[in-house]
XYZ file of C-alpha atoms in Angstrom:
321
model
C -16.196 -21.197 4.399
C -13.368 -23.761 4.112
C -10.316 -23.440 6.182
C -8.883 -20.450 4.546
C -5.261 -20.259 3.489
C -3.079 -19.040 0.577
C -3.974 -21.208 -2.267
C -1.352 -23.603 -3.621
C -1.191 -26.303 -6.153
C -0.528 -29.575 -4.275
C 1.528 -31.016 -7.441
C 4.016 -28.207 -7.926
C 3.535 -25.592 -4.825
C 2.707 -22.725 -7.165
C 0.652 -19.904 -5.220
C -2.497 -19.456 -7.197
C -5.506 -17.027 -6.835
C -8.605 -18.344 -5.182
C -10.317 -18.383 -8.892
C -7.884 -20.595 -10.530
C -8.908 -24.051 -11.189
C -6.147 -25.415 -13.395
C -2.394 -24.549 -12.411
C -0.798 -22.696 -15.129
C 2.566 -24.154 -13.992
C 2.053 -27.868 -14.108
C -1.456 -28.203 -15.542
C -2.907 -29.940 -12.498
C -6.408 -29.493 -11.790
C -7.148 -27.306 -8.624
C -9.965 -27.598 -6.036
C -12.358 -24.549 -6.461
C -11.607 -21.690 -3.706
C -13.834 -20.349 -1.111
C -17.390 -19.693 -2.133
C -18.974 -18.076 0.677
C -18.153 -16.487 4.157
C -20.565 -17.350 6.617
C -23.983 -15.987 5.237
C -22.268 -14.112 2.440
C -22.230 -15.729 -0.904
C -19.009 -14.561 -2.784
C -19.767 -13.063 -6.221
C -16.317 -11.895 -7.043
C -12.845 -11.636 -5.827
C -11.718 -8.202 -5.934
C -8.237 -8.503 -4.629
C -5.925 -11.030 -3.041
C -2.918 -9.713 -1.062
C -0.457 -11.115 1.383
C -2.749 -10.657 4.388
C -6.167 -9.788 3.238
C -8.842 -10.822 0.589
C -11.564 -8.372 -0.558
C -14.724 -9.836 -2.106
C -17.833 -8.741 -3.506
C -20.551 -10.632 -1.571
C -24.239 -10.986 -1.435
C -26.560 -11.622 1.534
C -29.588 -13.660 0.588
C -31.814 -12.595 3.829
C -31.558 -8.804 2.996
C -30.866 -8.813 -0.853
C -28.025 -6.474 -0.551
C -24.394 -6.546 -1.841
C -21.691 -6.040 0.849
C -17.799 -5.639 0.226
C -15.992 -7.979 2.791
C -12.326 -7.957 3.525
C -11.030 -11.077 4.781
C -8.018 -11.271 7.015
C -5.812 -14.154 6.511
C -3.306 -16.044 9.052
C -0.666 -13.783 7.568
C -2.466 -10.627 8.569
C -1.760 -11.222 12.096
C -5.365 -10.079 13.062
C -5.969 -11.917 16.487
C -8.579 -11.055 18.862
C -6.574 -8.419 20.684
C -6.138 -6.373 17.153
C -9.820 -7.348 16.311
C -10.532 -5.242 19.423
C -8.623 -2.283 18.131
C -10.177 -2.462 14.552
C -13.782 -2.598 16.393
C -12.831 0.643 18.087
C -11.756 2.211 14.972
C -14.876 1.453 13.143
C -17.020 3.270 15.655
C -15.000 6.478 14.766
C -15.298 5.621 10.894
C -19.116 5.301 11.197
C -19.355 9.101 12.372
C -18.127 10.337 8.651
C -20.702 11.254 6.247
C -21.985 8.393 3.863
C -22.139 10.621 1.086
C -18.470 10.842 0.890
C -16.992 8.074 2.802
C -17.292 4.221 2.209
C -19.230 2.752 5.252
C -17.750 0.010 7.240
C -20.441 -1.635 9.146
C -18.854 -4.258 11.600
C -16.138 -6.703 12.244
C -16.937 -10.324 13.043
C -15.108 -13.483 13.225
C -16.254 -16.245 10.806
C -17.311 -20.012 11.790
C -13.929 -21.148 10.859
C -12.169 -18.550 12.887
C -11.163 -15.974 10.452
C -11.753 -12.178 11.160
C -13.486 -10.118 8.338
C -14.884 -6.618 8.027
C -18.293 -5.951 6.511
C -18.458 -2.647 4.432
C -20.597 -0.981 1.903
C -20.376 -2.308 -1.675
C -19.721 0.612 -4.004
C -20.188 -0.176 -7.756
C -17.120 2.018 -8.476
C -15.716 2.802 -12.023
C -12.159 1.146 -12.542
C -9.580 3.447 -12.561
C -7.930 1.683 -15.643
C -11.434 2.272 -17.422
C -11.202 5.644 -16.624
C -7.743 6.226 -17.743
C -8.586 4.677 -21.393
C -12.023 6.676 -21.543
C -10.647 10.085 -22.264
C -12.503 11.501 -19.262
C -9.380 12.851 -17.726
C -8.196 14.670 -21.023
C -10.504 17.241 -20.600
C -8.967 19.866 -18.347
C -12.214 21.282 -16.867
C -13.202 17.663 -15.726
C -10.031 16.596 -14.311
C -9.587 19.836 -12.167
C -13.355 19.439 -11.100
C -12.479 15.676 -10.133
C -9.433 17.241 -8.055
C -11.656 19.754 -6.497
C -14.011 17.210 -5.502
C -11.315 14.862 -4.015
C -9.747 17.762 -2.094
C -13.142 18.845 -0.733
C -13.946 15.380 0.575
C -10.574 15.391 2.099
C -10.970 18.791 3.811
C -14.248 17.359 5.535
C -11.986 14.475 6.821
C -9.448 17.301 8.013
C -11.986 19.023 9.818
C -12.664 16.082 12.019
C -8.797 15.763 12.701
C -8.083 13.094 10.640
C -6.019 12.812 7.627
C -4.608 10.375 4.889
C -0.628 10.863 4.679
C -0.796 7.214 3.003
C -3.425 8.095 0.664
C -2.989 6.323 -3.024
C -5.243 6.131 -6.195
C -7.344 2.896 -5.059
C -8.623 4.916 -1.734
C -10.487 6.962 -3.981
C -13.733 5.668 -5.795
C -15.966 6.970 -8.239
C -19.533 5.442 -8.272
C -20.979 4.683 -11.481
C -24.030 6.331 -10.847
C -21.973 9.730 -9.899
C -19.606 9.657 -12.848
C -21.425 12.335 -14.672
C -20.521 14.733 -12.044
C -17.408 13.126 -10.724
C -18.625 12.523 -7.401
C -15.970 10.627 -5.456
C -16.205 8.366 -1.918
C -12.981 7.924 0.015
C -12.483 4.560 1.487
C -10.803 5.880 4.752
C -8.995 3.646 7.093
C -8.363 5.251 10.734
C -4.945 3.192 10.726
C -3.394 2.243 7.410
C -1.723 -0.638 8.926
C -2.609 -3.836 10.629
C 0.896 -3.866 12.191
C 2.678 -0.731 11.846
C 6.120 -2.585 12.041
C 4.763 -4.704 9.237
C 7.854 -4.765 6.348
C 5.572 -6.377 3.798
C 3.242 -4.060 2.016
C 1.348 -3.899 -1.414
C 3.060 -2.586 -4.199
C 1.063 0.811 -4.158
C 1.507 1.520 -0.761
C 5.248 0.373 -0.835
C 5.455 2.861 -3.726
C 4.324 5.736 -1.436
C 6.710 4.948 1.363
C 9.703 4.795 -0.845
C 8.989 8.146 -2.178
C 7.281 10.270 0.264
C 9.805 13.067 1.240
C 8.500 13.144 4.985
C 8.608 9.220 5.506
C 12.010 9.048 3.725
C 13.549 11.789 6.005
C 11.767 10.739 9.083
C 9.890 14.024 9.653
C 7.002 14.112 11.949
C 3.820 13.098 9.782
C 1.199 16.127 9.726
C -1.640 17.385 7.519
C 1.086 18.630 5.092
C 2.197 15.111 4.443
C -1.408 14.350 3.225
C -1.267 17.392 0.945
C 1.900 15.897 -0.561
C 0.412 12.358 -1.095
C -2.766 14.204 -2.708
C -0.262 15.873 -5.039
C 1.153 12.737 -6.115
C -2.232 11.198 -6.924
C -3.072 14.274 -8.940
C 0.148 13.860 -11.331
C -0.642 10.024 -11.818
C -4.009 10.911 -12.728
C -2.943 13.574 -15.061
C -0.552 11.196 -16.618
C -2.770 8.318 -16.631
C 0.196 6.509 -15.011
C 0.554 5.063 -11.581
C 3.921 3.955 -11.790
C 5.993 7.265 -12.384
C 8.186 8.493 -9.582
C 9.328 11.560 -10.588
C 6.207 13.654 -9.773
C 7.290 17.383 -9.734
C 9.574 17.183 -12.689
C 6.658 15.256 -14.677
C 4.387 18.254 -14.381
C 6.495 20.434 -16.531
C 6.159 17.650 -19.198
C 2.165 17.923 -19.251
C 1.178 19.895 -22.373
C -1.846 22.541 -22.062
C -1.754 22.228 -18.131
C -3.259 25.522 -16.804
C -0.341 27.436 -15.226
C -2.306 28.056 -11.681
C -2.565 24.352 -11.638
C 0.917 23.622 -12.470
C 2.205 25.856 -9.654
C -0.134 24.233 -7.155
C 1.061 20.842 -8.099
C 4.803 21.889 -7.671
C 4.148 23.476 -4.280
C 2.159 20.448 -3.102
C 5.095 18.196 -4.273
C 7.649 20.404 -2.401
C 10.202 18.331 -0.455
C 9.894 21.192 2.287
C 6.444 20.884 4.122
C 6.606 24.685 4.874
C 6.329 25.408 1.121
C 3.334 23.218 0.783
C -0.193 24.712 1.181
C -0.752 24.396 4.824
C -4.126 22.856 4.834
C -6.341 20.797 2.357
C -8.894 23.876 2.581
C -6.296 25.812 1.002
C -5.745 23.158 -1.717
C -9.770 23.186 -2.062
C -9.932 26.896 -2.347
C -7.169 27.200 -4.906
C -8.793 24.534 -7.179
C -12.094 26.410 -7.078
C -10.412 29.520 -8.101
C -8.842 27.624 -10.989
C -12.087 26.411 -11.922
C -13.840 29.625 -12.098
C -10.937 31.017 -14.171
C -11.661 28.001 -16.792
C -15.069 28.789 -16.703
C -14.867 32.336 -17.356
C -12.136 32.011 -20.180
C -13.192 33.020 -23.599
C -11.568 29.996 -24.954
C -9.505 26.972 -24.420
C -5.891 27.604 -23.176
C -3.415 27.071 -26.028
C -1.183 23.976 -25.606
C 2.034 25.007 -24.366
C 1.644 28.665 -24.055
C 0.482 31.270 -20.971
C 3.163 30.072 -18.723
C 3.629 32.387 -15.699
C 6.762 34.332 -15.457
C 9.072 33.686 -12.726
C 8.138 36.386 -10.529
C 4.472 35.671 -11.165
C 4.636 32.221 -10.624
C 6.448 32.982 -7.187
C 3.768 35.509 -6.076
C 1.223 32.841 -6.939
C 2.885 30.242 -4.974
C 2.839 32.631 -1.719
C -0.855 32.985 -2.228
C -1.296 29.345 -2.885
C 0.655 28.520 0.491
C -0.170 31.110 3.037
C -3.448 32.713 1.409
């Protein structure tokens, strides 16, 4: 691996992806980016950020694909931070491989850069799912929601949770697409540096809109419930850029009334009004699925909205059981 740093055009200084060989700003030829990390051959660059680069790699000696997250100089990952990350890996490896992306080890490259070697998941791109129409089938999307909540409930039972959850943390393997099986890419600590001020756009959006973070409340399991509600609305609208999550629920046509109410309470600004555990979210989605499965026909669009009293009673069941 070459000396790894943010790639710039030598002629005009434009910052470029590792994949680019001609500068679009000035037309200058650009040297090829990195092709390997130690014995791992880079097959595709999945993500380039301020502090990390994620690659799909292939290792010749065992014939396996791996995901590698390479930490740049901007990441601040030194030997001290690396030791902390190694300890975190030991905890992550206790999670069931069926439901969580497996992270194998952290090591330093021959050129002195730290990188993490993880399971390569051949996942369906969320953009592909959005345009496929899969999420327009209400039973399928509630099944997906139930599967996500079920996996997160497994995590909560280990006393871990994801208050900083966003869509890219959720993977649907291609081989599991028919039954909407999910794997969660869980990180014990979301931030390499908890005091960092530079974040990716999806994480920054969450930090800017999460009521518990904005109001400086203690983060707990109910914070993770809010973040999951946010993800659910983004999936229902096929729009990860929205910010009016609770208000947007009322605009979604044909939404099952119980699901509408669940989303609203999950997204409550008041943590006490949210479902108090991920188990409660999972069981509520299970009940909604049963209702849909036993319904005589499809729900008419825009009808069968609950009366206010009925909605309040349902809210009480969803929150406290």
